[in-house]
PQR file of N, CA, C, O and H, with PARSE charges and radii, in Angstrom:
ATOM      1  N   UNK A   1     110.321 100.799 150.086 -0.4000 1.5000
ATOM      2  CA  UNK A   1     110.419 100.421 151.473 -0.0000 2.0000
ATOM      3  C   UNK A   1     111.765 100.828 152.070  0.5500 1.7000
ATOM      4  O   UNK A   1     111.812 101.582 153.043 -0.5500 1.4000
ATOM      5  N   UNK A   2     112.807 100.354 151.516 -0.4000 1.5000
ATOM      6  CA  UNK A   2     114.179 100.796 151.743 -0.0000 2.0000
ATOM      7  C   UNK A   2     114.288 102.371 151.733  0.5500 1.7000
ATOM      8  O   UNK A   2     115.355 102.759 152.208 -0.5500 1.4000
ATOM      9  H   UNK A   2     112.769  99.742 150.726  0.4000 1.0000
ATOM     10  N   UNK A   3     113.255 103.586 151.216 -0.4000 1.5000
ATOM     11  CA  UNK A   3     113.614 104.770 151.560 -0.0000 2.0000
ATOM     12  C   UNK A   3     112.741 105.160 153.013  0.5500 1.7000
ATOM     13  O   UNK A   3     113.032 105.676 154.092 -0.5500 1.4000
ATOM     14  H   UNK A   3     112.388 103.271 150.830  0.4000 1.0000
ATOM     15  N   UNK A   4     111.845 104.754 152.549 -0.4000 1.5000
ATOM     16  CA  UNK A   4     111.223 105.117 154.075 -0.0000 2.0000
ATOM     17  C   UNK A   4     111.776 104.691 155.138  0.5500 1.7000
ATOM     18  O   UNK A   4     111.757 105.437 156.118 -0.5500 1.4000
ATOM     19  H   UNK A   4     111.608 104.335 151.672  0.4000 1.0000
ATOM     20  N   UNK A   5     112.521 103.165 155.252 -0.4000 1.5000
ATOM     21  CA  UNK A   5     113.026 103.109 156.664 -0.0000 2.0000
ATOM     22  C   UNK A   5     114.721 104.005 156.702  0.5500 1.7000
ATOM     23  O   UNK A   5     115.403 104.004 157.727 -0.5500 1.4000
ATOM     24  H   UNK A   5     112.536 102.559 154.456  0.4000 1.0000
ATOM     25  N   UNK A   6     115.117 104.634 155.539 -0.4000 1.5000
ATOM     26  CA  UNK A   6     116.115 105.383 156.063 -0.0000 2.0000
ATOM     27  C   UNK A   6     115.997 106.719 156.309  0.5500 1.7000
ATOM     28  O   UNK A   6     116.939 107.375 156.753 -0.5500 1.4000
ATOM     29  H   UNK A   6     114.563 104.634 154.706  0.4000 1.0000
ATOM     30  N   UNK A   7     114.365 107.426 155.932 -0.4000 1.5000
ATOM     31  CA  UNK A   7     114.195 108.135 156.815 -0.0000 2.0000
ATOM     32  C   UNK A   7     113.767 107.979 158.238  0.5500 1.7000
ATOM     33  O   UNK A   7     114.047 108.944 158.950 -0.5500 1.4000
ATOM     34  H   UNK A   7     113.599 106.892 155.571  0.4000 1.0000
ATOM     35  N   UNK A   8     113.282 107.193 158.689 -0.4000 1.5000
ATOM     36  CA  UNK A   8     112.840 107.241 160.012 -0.0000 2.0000
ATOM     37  C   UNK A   8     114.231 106.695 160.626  0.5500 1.7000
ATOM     38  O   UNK A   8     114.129 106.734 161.852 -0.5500 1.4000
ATOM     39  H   UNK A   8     113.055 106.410 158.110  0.4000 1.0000
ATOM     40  N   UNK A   9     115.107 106.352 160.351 -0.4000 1.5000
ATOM     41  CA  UNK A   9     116.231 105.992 160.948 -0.0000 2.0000
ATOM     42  C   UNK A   9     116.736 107.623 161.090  0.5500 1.7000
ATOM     43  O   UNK A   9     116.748 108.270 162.137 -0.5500 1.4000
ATOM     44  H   UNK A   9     115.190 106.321 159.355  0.4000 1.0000
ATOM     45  N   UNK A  10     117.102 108.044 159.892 -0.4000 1.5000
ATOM     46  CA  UNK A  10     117.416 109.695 159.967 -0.0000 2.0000
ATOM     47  C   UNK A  10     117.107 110.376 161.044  0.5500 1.7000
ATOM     48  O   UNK A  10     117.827 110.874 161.909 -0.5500 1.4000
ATOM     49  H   UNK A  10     117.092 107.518 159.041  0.4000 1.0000
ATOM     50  N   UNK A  11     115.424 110.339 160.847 -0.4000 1.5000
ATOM     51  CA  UNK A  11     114.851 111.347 161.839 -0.0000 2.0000
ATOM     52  C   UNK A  11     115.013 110.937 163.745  0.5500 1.7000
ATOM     53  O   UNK A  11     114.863 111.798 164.613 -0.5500 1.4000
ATOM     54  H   UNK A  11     114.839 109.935 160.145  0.4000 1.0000
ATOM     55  N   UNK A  12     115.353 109.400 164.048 -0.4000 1.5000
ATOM     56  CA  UNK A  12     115.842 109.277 165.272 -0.0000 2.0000
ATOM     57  C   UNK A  12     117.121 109.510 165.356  0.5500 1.7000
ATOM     58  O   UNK A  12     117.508 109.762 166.498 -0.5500 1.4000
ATOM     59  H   UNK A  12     115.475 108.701 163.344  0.4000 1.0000
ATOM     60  N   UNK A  13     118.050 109.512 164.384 -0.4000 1.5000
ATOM     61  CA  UNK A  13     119.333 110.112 164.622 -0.0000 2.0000
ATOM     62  C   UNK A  13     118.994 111.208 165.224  0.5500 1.7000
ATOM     63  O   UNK A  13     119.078 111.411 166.435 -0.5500 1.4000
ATOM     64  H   UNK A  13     117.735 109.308 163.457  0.4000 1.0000
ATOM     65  N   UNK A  14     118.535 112.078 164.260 -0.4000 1.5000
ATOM     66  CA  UNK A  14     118.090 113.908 164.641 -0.0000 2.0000
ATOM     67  C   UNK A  14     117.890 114.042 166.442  0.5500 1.7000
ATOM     68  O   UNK A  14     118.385 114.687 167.366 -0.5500 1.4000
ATOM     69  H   UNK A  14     118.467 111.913 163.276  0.4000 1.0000
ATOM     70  N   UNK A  15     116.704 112.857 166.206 -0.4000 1.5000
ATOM     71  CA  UNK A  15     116.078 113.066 167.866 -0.0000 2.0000
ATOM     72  C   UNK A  15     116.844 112.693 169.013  0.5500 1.7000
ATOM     73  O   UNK A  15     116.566 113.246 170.077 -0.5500 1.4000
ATOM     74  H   UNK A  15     116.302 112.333 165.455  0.4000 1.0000
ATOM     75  N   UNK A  16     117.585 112.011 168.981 -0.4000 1.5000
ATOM     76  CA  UNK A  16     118.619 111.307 170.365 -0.0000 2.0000
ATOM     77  C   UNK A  16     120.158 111.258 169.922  0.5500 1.7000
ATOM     78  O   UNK A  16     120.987 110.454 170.348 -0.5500 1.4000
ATOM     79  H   UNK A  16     117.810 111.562 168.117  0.4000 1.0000
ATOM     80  N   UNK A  17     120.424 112.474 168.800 -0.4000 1.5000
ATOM     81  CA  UNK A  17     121.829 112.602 168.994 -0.0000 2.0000
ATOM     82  C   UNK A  17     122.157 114.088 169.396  0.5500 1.7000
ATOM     83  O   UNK A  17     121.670 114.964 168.681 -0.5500 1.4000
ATOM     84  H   UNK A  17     119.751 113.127 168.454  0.4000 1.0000
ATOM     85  N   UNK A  18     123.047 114.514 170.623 -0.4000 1.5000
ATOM     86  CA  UNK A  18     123.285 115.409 171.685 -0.0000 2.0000
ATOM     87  C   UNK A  18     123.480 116.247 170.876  0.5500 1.7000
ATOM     88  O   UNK A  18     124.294 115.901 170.020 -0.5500 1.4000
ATOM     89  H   UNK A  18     123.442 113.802 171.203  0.4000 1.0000
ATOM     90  N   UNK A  19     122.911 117.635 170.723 -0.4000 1.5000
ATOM     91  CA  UNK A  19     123.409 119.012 169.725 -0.0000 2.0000
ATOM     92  C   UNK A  19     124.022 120.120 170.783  0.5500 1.7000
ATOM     93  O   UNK A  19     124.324 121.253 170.408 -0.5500 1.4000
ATOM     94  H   UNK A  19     122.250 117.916 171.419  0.4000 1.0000
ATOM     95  N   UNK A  20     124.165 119.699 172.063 -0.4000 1.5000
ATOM     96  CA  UNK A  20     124.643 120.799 172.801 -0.0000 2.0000
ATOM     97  C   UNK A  20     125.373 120.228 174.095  0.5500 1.7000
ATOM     98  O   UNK A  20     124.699 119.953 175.088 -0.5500 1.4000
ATOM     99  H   UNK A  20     123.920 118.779 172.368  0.4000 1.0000
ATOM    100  N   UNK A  21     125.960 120.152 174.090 -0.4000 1.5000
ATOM    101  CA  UNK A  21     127.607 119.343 174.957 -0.0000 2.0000
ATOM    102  C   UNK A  21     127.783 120.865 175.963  0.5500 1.7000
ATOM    103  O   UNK A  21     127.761 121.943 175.368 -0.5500 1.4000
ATOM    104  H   UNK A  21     126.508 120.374 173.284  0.4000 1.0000
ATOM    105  N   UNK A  22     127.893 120.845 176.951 -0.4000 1.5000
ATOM    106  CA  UNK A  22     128.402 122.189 177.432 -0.0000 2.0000
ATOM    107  C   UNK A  22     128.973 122.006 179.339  0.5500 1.7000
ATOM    108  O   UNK A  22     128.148 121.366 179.990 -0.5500 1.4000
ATOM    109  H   UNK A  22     127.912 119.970 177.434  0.4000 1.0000
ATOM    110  N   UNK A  23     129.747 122.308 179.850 -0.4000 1.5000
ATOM    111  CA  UNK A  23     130.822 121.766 180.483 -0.0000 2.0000
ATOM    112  C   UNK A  23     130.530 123.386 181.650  0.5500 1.7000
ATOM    113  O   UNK A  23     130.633 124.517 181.174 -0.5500 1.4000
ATOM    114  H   UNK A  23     130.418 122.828 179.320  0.4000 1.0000
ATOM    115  N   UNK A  24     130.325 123.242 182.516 -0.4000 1.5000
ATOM    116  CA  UNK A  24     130.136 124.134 183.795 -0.0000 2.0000
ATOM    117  C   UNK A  24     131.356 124.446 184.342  0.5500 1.7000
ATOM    118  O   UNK A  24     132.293 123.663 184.498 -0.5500 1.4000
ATOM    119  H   UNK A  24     130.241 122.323 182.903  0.4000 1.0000
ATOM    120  N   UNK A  25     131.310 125.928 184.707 -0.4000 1.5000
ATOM    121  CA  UNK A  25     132.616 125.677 186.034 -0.0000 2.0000
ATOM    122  C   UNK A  25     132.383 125.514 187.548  0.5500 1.7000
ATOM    123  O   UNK A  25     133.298 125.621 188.365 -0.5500 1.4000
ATOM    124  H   UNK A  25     130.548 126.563 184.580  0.4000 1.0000
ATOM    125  N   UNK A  26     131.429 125.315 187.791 -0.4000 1.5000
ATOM    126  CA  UNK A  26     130.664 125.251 189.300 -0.0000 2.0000
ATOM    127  C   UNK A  26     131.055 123.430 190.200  0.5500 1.7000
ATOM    128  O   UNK A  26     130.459 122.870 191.120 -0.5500 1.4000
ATOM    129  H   UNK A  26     130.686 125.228 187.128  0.4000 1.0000
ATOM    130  N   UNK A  27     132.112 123.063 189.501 -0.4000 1.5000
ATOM    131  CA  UNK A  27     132.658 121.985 189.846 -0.0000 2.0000
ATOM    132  C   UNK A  27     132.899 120.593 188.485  0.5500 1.7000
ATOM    133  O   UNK A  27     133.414 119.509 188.760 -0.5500 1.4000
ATOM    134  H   UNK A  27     132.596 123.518 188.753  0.4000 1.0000
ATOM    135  N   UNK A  28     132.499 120.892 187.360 -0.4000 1.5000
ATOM    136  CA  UNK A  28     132.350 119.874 186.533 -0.0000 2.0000
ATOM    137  C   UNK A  28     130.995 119.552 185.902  0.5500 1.7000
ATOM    138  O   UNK A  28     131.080 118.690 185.028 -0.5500 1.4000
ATOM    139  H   UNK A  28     132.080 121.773 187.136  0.4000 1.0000
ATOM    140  N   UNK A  29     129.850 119.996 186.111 -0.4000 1.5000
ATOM    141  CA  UNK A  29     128.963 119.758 185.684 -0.0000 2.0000
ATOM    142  C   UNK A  29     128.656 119.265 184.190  0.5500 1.7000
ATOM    143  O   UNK A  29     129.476 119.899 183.526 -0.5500 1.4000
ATOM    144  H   UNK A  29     129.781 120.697 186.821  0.4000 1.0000
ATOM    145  N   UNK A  30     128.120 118.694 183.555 -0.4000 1.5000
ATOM    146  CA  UNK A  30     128.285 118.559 182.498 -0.0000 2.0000
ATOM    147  C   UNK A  30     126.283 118.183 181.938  0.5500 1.7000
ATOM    148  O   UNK A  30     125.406 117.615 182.588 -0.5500 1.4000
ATOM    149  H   UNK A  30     127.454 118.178 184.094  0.4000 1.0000
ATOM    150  N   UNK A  31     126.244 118.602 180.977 -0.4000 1.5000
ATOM    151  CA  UNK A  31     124.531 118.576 179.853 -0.0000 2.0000
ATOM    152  C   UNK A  31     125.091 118.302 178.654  0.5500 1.7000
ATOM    153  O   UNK A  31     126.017 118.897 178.104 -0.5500 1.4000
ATOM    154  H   UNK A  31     126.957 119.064 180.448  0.4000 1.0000
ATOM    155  N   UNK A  32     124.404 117.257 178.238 -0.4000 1.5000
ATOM    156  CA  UNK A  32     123.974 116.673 177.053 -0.0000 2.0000
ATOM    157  C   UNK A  32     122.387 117.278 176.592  0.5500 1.7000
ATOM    158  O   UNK A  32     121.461 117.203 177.399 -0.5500 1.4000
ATOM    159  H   UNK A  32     123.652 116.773 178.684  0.4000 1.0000
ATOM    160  N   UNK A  33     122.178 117.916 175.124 -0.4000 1.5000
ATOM    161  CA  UNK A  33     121.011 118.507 175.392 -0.0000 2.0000
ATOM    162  C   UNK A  33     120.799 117.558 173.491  0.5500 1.7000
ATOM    163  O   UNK A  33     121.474 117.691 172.470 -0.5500 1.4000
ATOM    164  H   UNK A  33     122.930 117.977 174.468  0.4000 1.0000
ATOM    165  N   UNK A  34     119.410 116.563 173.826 -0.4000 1.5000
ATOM    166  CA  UNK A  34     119.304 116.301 172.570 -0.0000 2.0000
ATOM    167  C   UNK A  34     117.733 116.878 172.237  0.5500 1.7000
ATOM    168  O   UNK A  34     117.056 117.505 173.051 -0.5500 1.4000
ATOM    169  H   UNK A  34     118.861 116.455 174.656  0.4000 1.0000
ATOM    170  N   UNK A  35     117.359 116.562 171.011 -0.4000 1.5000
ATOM    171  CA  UNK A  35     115.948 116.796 170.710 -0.0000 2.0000
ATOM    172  C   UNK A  35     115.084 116.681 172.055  0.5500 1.7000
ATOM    173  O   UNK A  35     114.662 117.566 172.799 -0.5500 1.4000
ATOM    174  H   UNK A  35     117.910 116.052 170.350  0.4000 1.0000
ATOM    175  N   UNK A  36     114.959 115.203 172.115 -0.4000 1.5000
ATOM    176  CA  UNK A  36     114.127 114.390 172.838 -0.0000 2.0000
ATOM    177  C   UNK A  36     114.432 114.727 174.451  0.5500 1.7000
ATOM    178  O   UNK A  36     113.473 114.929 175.196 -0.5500 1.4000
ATOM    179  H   UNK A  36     115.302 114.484 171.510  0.4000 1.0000
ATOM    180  N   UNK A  37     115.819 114.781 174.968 -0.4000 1.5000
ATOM    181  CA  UNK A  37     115.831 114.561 176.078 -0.0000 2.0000
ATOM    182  C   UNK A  37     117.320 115.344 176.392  0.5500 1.7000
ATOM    183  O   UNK A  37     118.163 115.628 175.541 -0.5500 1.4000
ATOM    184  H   UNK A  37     116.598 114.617 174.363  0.4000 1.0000
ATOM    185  N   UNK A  38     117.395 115.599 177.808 -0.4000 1.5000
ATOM    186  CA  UNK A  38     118.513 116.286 178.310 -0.0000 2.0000
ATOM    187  C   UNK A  38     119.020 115.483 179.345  0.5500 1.7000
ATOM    188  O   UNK A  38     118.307 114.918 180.174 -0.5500 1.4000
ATOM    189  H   UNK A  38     116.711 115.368 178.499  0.4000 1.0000
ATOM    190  N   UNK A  39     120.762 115.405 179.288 -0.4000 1.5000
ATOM    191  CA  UNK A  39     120.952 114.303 180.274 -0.0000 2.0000
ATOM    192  C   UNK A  39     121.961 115.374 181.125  0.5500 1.7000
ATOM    193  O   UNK A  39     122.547 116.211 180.438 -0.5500 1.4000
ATOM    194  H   UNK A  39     121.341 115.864 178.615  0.4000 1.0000
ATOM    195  N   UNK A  40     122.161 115.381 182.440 -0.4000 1.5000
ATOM    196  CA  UNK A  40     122.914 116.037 183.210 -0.0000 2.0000
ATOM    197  C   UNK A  40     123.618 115.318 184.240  0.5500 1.7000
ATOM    198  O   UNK A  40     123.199 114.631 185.171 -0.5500 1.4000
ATOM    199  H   UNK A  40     121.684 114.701 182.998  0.4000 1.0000
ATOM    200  N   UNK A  41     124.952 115.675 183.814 -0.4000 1.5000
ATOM    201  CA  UNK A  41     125.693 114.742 184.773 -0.0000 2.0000
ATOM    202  C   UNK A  41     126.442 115.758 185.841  0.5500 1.7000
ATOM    203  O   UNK A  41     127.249 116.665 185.638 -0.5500 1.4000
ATOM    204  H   UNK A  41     125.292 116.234 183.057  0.4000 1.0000
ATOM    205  N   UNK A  42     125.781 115.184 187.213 -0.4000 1.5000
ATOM    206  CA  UNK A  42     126.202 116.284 188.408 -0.0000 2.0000
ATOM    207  C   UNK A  42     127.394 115.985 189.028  0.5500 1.7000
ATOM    208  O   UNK A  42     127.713 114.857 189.403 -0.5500 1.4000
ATOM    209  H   UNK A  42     125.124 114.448 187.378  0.4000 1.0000
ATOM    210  N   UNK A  43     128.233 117.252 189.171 -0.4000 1.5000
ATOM    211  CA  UNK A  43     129.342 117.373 190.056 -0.0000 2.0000
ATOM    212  C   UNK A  43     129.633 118.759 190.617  0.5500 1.7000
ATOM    213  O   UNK A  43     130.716 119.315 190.432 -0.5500 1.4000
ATOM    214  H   UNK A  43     127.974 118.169 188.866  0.4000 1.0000
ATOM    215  N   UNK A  44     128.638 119.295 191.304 -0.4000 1.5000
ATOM    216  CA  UNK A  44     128.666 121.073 191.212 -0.0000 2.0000
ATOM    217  C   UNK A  44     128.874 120.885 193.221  0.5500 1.7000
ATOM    218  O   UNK A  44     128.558 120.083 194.099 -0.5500 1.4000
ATOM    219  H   UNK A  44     127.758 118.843 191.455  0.4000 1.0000
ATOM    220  N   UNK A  45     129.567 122.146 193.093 -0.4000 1.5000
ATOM    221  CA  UNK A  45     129.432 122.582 194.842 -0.0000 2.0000
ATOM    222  C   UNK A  45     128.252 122.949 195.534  0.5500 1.7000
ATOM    223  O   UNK A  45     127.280 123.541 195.066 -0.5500 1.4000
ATOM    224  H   UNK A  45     129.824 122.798 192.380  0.4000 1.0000
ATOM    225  N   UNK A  46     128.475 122.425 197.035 -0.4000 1.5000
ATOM    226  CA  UNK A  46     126.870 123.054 197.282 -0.0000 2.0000
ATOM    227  C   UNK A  46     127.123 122.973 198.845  0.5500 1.7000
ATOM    228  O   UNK A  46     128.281 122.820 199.233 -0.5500 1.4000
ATOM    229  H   UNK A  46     129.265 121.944 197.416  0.4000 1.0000
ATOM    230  N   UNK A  47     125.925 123.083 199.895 -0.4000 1.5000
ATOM    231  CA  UNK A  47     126.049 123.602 201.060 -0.0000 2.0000
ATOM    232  C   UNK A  47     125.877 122.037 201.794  0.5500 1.7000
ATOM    233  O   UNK A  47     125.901 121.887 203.016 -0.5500 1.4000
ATOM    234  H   UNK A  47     124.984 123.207 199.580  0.4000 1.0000
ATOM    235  N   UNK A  48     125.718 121.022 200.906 -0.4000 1.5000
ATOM    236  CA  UNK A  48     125.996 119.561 201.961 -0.0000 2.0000
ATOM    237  C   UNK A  48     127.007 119.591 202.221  0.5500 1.7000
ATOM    238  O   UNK A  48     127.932 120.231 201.722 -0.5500 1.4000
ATOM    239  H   UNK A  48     125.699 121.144 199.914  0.4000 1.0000
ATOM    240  N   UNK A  49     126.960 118.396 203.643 -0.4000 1.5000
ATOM    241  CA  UNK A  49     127.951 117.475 204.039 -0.0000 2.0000
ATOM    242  C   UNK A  49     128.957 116.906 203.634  0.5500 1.7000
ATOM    243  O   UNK A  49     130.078 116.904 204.143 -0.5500 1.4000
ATOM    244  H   UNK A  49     126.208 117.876 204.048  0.4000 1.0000
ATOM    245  N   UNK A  50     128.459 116.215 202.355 -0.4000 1.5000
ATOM    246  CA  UNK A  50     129.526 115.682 201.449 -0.0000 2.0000
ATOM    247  C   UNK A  50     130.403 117.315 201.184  0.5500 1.7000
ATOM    248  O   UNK A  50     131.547 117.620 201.522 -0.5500 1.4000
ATOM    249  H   UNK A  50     127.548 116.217 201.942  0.4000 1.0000
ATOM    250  N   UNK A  51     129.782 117.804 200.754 -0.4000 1.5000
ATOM    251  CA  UNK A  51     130.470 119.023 199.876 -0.0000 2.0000
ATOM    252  C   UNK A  51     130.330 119.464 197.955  0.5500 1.7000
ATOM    253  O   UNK A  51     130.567 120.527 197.381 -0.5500 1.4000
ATOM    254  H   UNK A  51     128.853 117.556 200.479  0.4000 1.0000
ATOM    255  N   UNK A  52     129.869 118.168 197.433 -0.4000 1.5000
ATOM    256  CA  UNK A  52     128.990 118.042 196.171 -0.0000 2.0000
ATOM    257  C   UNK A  52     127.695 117.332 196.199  0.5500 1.7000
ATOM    258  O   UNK A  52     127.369 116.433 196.974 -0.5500 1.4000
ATOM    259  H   UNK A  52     129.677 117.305 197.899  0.4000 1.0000
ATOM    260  N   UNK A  53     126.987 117.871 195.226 -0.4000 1.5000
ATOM    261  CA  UNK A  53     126.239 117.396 194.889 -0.0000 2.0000
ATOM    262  C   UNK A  53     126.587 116.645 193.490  0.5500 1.7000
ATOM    263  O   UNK A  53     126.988 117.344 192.559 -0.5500 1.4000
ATOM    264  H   UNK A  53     127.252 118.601 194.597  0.4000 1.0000
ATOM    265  N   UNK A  54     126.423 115.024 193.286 -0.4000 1.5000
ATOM    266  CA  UNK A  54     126.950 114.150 192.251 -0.0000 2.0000
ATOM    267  C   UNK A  54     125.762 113.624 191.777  0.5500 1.7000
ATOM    268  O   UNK A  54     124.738 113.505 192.450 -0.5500 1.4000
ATOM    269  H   UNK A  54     126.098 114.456 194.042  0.4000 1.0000
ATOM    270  N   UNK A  55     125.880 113.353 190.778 -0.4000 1.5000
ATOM    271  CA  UNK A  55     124.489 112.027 190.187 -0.0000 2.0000
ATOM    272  C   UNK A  55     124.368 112.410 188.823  0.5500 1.7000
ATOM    273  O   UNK A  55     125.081 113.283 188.329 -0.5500 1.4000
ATOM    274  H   UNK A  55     126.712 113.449 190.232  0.4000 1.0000
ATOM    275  N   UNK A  56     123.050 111.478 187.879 -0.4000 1.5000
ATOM    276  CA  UNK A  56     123.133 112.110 186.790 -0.0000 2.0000
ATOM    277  C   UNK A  56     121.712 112.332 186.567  0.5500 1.7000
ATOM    278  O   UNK A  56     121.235 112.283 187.701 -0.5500 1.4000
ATOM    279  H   UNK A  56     122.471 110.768 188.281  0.4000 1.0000
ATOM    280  N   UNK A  57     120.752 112.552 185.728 -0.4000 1.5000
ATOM    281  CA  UNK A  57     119.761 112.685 185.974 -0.0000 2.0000
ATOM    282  C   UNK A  57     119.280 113.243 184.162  0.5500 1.7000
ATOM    283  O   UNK A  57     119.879 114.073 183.477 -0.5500 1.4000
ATOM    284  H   UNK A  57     121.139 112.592 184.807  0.4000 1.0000
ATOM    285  N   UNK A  58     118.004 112.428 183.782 -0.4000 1.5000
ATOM    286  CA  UNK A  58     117.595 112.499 182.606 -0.0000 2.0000
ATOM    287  C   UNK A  58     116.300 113.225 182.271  0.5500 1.7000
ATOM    288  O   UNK A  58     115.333 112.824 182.918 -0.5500 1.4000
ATOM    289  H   UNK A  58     117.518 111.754 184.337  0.4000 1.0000
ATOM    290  N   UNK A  59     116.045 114.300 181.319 -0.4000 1.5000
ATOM    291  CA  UNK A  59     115.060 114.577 181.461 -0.0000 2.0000
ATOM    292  C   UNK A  59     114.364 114.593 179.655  0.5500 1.7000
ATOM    293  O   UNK A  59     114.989 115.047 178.696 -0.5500 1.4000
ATOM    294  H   UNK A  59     116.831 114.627 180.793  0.4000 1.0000
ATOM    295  N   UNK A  60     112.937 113.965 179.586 -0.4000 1.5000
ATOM    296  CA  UNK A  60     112.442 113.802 178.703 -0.0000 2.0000
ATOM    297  C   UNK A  60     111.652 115.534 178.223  0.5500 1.7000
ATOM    298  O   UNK A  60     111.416 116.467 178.991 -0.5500 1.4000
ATOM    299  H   UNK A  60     112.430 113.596 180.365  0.4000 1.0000
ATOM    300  N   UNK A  61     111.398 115.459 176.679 -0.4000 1.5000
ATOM    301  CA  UNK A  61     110.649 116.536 176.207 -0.0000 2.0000
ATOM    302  C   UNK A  61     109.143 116.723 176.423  0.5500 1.7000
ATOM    303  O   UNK A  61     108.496 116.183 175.525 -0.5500 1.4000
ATOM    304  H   UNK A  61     111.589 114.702 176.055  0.4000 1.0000
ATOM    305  N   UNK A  62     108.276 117.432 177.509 -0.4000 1.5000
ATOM    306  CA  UNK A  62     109.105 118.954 176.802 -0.0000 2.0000
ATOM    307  C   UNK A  62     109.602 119.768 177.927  0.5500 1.7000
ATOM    308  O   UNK A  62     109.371 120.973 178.017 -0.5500 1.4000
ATOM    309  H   UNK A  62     108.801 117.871 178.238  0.4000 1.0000
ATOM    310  N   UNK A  63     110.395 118.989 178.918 -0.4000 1.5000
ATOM    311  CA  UNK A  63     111.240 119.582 180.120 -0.0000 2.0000
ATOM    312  C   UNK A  63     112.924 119.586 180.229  0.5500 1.7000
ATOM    313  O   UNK A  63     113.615 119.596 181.247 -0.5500 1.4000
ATOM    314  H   UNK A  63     110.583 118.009 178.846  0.4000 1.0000
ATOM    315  N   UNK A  64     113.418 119.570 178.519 -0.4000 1.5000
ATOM    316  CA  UNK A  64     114.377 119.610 178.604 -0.0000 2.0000
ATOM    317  C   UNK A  64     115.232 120.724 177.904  0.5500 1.7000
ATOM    318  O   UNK A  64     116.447 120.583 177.761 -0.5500 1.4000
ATOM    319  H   UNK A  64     112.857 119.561 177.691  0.4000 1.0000
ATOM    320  N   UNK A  65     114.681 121.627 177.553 -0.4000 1.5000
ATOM    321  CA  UNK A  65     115.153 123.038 177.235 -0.0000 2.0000
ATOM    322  C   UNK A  65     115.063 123.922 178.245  0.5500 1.7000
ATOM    323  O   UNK A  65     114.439 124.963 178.036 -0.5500 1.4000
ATOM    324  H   UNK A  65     113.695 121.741 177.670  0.4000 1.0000
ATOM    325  N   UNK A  66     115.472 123.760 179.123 -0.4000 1.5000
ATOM    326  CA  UNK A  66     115.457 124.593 180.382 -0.0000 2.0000
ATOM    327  C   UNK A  66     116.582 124.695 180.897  0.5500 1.7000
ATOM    328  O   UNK A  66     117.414 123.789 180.924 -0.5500 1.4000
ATOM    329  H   UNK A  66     115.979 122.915 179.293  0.4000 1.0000
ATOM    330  N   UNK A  67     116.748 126.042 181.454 -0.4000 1.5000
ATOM    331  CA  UNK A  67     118.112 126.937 181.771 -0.0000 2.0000
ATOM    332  C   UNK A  67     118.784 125.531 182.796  0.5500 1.7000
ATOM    333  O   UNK A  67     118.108 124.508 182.906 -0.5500 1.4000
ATOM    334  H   UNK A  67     116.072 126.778 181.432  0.4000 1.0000
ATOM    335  N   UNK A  68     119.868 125.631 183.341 -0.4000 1.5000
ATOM    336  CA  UNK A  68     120.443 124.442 184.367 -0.0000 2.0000
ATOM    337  C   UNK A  68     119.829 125.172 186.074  0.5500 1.7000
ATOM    338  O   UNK A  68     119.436 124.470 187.006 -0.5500 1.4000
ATOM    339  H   UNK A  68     120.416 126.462 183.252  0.4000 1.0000
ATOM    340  N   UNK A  69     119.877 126.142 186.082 -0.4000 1.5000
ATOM    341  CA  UNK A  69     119.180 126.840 187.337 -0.0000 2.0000
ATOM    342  C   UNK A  69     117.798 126.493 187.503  0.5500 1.7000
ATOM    343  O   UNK A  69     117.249 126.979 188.492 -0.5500 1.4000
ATOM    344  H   UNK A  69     120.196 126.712 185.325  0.4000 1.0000
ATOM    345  N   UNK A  70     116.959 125.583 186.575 -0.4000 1.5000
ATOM    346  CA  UNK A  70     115.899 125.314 186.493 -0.0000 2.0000
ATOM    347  C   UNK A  70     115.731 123.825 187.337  0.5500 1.7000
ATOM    348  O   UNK A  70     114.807 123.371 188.011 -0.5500 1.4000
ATOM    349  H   UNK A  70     117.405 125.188 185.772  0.4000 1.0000
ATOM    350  N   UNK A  71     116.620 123.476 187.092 -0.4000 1.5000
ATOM    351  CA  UNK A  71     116.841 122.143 187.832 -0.0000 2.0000
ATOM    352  C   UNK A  71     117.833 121.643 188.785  0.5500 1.7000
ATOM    353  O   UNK A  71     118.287 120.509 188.943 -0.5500 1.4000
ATOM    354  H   UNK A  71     117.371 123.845 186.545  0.4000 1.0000
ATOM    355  N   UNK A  72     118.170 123.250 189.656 -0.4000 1.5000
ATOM    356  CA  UNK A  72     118.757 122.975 190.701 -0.0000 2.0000
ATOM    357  C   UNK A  72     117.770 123.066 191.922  0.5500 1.7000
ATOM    358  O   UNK A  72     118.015 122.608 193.038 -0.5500 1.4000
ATOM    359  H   UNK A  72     117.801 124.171 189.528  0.4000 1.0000
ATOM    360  N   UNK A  73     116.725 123.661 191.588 -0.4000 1.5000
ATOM    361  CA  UNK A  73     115.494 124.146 192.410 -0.0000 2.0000
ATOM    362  C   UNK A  73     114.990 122.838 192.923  0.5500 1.7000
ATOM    363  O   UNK A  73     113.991 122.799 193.641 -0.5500 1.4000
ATOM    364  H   UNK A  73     116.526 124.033 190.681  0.4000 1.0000
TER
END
């Protein structure tokens, strides 16, 4: 019993820990890219009022291997 629950502990490590960290120059942007899900935290320039576009925004599999131009659209 004790091996099986330290694989399935394993295998959610695998799934919801970030393998791709990557840092924009378009104002700060920042992606977290894990198995399961991609998290994007916005701070990029753009043609509003404010002058950024800010927020963060989460996306589950299987819409989270996608270029960042994919989800500026």
């Amino acid at each position: 019993m004790k091996k099986k629950r330290k694989q399935i502990i394993f295998i959610l490590i695998i799934l919801f820990t970030p393998f791709n960290i990557q840092a924009y120059k378009d104002g700060g942007t920042a992606t977290y890219t894990a198995f399961s899900y991609k998290l994007i935290v916005w701070n990029q320039l753009d043609d509003s009022p404010d002058g950024y576009k800010t927020g963060t925004e989460i996306y589950f599999l299987p819409n989270n291997f996608h270029n960042l131009d994919y989800y500026t659209k």
